[in-house]
PDB file of C-alpha atoms in Angstrom:
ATOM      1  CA  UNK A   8      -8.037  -8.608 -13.359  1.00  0.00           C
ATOM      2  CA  UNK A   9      -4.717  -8.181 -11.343  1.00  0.00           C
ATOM      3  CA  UNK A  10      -2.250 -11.329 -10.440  1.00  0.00           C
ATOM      4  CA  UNK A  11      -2.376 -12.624  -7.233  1.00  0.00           C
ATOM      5  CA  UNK A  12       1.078 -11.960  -6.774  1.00  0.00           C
ATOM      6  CA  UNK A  13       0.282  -8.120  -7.731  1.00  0.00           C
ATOM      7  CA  UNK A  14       1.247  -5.567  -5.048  1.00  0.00           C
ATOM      8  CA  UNK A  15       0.095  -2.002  -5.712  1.00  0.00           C
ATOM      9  CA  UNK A  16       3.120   0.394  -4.349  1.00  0.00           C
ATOM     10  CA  UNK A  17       1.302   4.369  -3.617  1.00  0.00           C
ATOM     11  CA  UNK A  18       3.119   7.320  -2.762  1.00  0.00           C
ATOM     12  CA  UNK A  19       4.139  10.450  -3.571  1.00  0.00           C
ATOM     13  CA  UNK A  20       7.485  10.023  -3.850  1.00  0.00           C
ATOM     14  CA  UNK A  21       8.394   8.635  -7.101  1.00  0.00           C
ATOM     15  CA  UNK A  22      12.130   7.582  -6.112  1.00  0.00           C
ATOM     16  CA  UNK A  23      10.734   5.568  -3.324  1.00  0.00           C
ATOM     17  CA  UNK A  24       7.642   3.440  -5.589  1.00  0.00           C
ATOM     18  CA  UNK A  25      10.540   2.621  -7.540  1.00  0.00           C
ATOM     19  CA  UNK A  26      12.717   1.477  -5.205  1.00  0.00           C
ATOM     20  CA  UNK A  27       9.789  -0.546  -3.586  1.00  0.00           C
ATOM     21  CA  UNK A  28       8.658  -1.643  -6.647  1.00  0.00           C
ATOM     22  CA  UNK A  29      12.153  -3.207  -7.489  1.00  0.00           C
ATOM     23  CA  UNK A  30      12.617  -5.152  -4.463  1.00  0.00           C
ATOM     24  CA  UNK A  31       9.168  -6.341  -4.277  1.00  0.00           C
ATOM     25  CA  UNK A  32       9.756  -7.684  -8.335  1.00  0.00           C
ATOM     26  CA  UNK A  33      13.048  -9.010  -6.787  1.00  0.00           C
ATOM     27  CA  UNK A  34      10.873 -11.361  -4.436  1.00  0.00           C
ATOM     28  CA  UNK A  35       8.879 -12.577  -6.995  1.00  0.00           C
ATOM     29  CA  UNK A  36       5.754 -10.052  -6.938  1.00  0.00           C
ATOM     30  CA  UNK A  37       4.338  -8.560  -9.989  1.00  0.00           C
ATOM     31  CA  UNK A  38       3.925  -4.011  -9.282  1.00  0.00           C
ATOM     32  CA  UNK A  39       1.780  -1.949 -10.355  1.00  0.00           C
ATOM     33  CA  UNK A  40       2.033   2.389  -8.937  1.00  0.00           C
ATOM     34  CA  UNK A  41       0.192   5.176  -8.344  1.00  0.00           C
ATOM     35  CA  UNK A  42       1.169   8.232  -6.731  1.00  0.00           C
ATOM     36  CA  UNK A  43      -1.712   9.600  -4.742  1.00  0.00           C
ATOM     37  CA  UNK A  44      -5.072   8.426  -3.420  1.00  0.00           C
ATOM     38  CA  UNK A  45      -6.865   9.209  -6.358  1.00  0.00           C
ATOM     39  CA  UNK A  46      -4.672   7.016  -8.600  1.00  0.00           C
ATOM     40  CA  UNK A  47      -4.650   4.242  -6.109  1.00  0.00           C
ATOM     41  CA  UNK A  48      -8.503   4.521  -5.964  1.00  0.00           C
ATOM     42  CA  UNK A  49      -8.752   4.275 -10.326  1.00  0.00           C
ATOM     43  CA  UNK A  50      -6.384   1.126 -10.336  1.00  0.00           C
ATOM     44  CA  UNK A  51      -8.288  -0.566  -7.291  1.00  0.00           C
ATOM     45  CA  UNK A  52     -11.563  -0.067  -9.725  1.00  0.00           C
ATOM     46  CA  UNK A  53      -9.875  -1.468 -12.936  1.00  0.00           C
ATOM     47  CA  UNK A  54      -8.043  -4.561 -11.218  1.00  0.00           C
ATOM     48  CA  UNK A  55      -8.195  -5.755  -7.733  1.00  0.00           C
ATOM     49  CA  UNK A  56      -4.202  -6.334  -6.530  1.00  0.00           C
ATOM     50  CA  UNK A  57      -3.242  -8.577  -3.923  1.00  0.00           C
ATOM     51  CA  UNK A  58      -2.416  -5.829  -1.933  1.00  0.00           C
ATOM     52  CA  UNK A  59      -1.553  -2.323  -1.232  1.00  0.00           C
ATOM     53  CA  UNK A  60       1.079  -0.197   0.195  1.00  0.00           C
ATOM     54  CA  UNK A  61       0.336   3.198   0.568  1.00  0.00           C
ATOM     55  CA  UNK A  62       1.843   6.017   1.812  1.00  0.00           C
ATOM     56  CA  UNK A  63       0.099   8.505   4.301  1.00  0.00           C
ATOM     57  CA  UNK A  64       1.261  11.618   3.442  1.00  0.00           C
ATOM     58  CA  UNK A  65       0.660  12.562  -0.246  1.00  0.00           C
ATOM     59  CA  UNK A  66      -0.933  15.361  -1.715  1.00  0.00           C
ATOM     60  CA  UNK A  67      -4.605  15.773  -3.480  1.00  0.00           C
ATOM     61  CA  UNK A  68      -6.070  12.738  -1.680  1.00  0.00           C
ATOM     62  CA  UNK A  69      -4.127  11.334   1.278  1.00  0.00           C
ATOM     63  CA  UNK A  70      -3.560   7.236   2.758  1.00  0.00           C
ATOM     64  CA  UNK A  71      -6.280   8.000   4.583  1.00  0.00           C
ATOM     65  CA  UNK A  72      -9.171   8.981   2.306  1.00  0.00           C
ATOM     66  CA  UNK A  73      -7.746   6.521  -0.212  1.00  0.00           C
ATOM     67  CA  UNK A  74      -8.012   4.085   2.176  1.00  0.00           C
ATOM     68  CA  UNK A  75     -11.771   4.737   3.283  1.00  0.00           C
ATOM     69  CA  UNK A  76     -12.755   5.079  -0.620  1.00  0.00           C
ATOM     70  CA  UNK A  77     -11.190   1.755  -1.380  1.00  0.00           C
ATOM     71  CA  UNK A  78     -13.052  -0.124   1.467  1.00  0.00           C
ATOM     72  CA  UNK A  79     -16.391   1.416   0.335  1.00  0.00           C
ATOM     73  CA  UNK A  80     -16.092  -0.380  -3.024  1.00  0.00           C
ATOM     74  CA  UNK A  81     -16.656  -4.244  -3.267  1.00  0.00           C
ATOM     75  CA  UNK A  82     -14.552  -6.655  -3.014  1.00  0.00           C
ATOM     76  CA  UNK A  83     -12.042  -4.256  -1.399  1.00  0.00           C
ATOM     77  CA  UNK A  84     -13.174  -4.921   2.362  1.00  0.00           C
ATOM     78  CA  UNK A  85     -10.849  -7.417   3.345  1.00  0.00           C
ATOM     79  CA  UNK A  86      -7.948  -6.229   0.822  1.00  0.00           C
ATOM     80  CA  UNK A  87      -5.372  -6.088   2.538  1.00  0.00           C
ATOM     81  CA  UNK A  88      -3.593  -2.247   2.537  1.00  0.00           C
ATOM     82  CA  UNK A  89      -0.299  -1.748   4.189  1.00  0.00           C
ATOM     83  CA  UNK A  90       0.268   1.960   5.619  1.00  0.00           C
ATOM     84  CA  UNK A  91       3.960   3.419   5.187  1.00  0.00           C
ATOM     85  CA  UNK A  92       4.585   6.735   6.915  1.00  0.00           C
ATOM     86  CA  UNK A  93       7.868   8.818   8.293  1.00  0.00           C
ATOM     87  CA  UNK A  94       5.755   8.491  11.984  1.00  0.00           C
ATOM     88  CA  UNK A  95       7.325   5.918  14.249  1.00  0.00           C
ATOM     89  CA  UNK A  96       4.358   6.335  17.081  1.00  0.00           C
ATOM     90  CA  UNK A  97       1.885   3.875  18.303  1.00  0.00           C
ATOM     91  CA  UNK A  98      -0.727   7.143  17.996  1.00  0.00           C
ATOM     92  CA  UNK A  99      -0.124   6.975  13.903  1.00  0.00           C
ATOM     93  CA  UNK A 100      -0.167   3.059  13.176  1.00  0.00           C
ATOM     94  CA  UNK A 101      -3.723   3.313  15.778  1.00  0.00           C
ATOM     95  CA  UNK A 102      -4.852   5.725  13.140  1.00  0.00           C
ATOM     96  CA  UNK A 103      -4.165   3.635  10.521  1.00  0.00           C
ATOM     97  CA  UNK A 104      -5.856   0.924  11.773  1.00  0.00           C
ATOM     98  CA  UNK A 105      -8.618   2.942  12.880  1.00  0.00           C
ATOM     99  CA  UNK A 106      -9.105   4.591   9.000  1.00  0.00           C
ATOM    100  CA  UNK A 107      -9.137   0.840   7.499  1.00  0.00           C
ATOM    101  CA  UNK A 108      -5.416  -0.255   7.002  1.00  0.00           C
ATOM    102  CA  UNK A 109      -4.755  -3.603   7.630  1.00  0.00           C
ATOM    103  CA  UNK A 110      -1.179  -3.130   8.933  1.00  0.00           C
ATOM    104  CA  UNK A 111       1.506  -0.074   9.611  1.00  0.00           C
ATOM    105  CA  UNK A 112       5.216  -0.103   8.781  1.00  0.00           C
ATOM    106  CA  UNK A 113       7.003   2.989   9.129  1.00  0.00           C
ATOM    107  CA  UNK A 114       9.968   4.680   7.249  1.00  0.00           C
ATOM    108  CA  UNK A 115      12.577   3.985   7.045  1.00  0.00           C
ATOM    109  CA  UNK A 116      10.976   0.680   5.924  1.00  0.00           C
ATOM    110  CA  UNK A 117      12.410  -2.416   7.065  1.00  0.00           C
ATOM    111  CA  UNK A 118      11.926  -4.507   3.731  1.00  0.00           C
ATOM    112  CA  UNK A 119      12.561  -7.787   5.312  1.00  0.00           C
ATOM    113  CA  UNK A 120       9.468  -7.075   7.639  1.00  0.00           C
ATOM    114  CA  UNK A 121       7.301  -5.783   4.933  1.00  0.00           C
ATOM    115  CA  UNK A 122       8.095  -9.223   2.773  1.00  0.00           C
ATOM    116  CA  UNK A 123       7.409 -11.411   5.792  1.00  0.00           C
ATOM    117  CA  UNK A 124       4.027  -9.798   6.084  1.00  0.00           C
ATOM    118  CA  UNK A 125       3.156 -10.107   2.135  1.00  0.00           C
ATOM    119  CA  UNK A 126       4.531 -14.075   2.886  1.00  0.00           C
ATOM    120  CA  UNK A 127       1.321 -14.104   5.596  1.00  0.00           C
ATOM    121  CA  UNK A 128      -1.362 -12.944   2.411  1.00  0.00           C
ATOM    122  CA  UNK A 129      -0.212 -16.080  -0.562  1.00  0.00           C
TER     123      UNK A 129
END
């Protein structure tokens, strides 16, 4: 079973989980990464994080399919699952929402922000 203070960090982009990954350990938070949906779905099954950020755009299974298999599976309905994508527009974090995220940041991602929403979640 994951640590309340675990943070699963998804995306594509291997540079930018461990970047993530390294400020979020900074602040305290245990990491754990994936790099598509399909990974992120397989950890969610073995050990239920505190939460999730996940990037949209990633190839084999996207944020958004992850996202809809995750809720589907229990305990995960009221995880909480952060969406990071390169789209600034109010149309993207809607669709976010909309697919089952429980809050949209977008890139370049303003850390501070990010933390002050995890702070919400303890």
């Amino acid at each position: 079973m994951a640590s309340q203070k675990q943070v699963l960090v998804v995306d594509d982009n291997v540079e930018m989980v461990e970047m993530l990954s390294a400020m979020l350990q900074h602040h305290g938070y245990e990491t754990a990464s994936a790099h598509n949906g399909y990974e992120a779905c397989d950890w969610v099954r073995e050990g239920m994080p505190r939460a999730i950020i996940m990037d949209l755009g990633m190839p084999w299974m996207d944020g958004f399919g992850a996202v809809r298999a995750i809720r589907r599976m229990p305990g995960a309905e009221a995880l909480p699952i952060i969406a990071v994508t390169g789209s600034a527009d109010n149309d993207s974090a809607k669709k976010a929402v909309a697919a089952g995220f429980t809050q949209h940041f977008s890139k370049p991602l303003n850390f501070e922000h990010l933390n002050d929403y995890l702070a919400t979640l303890n």
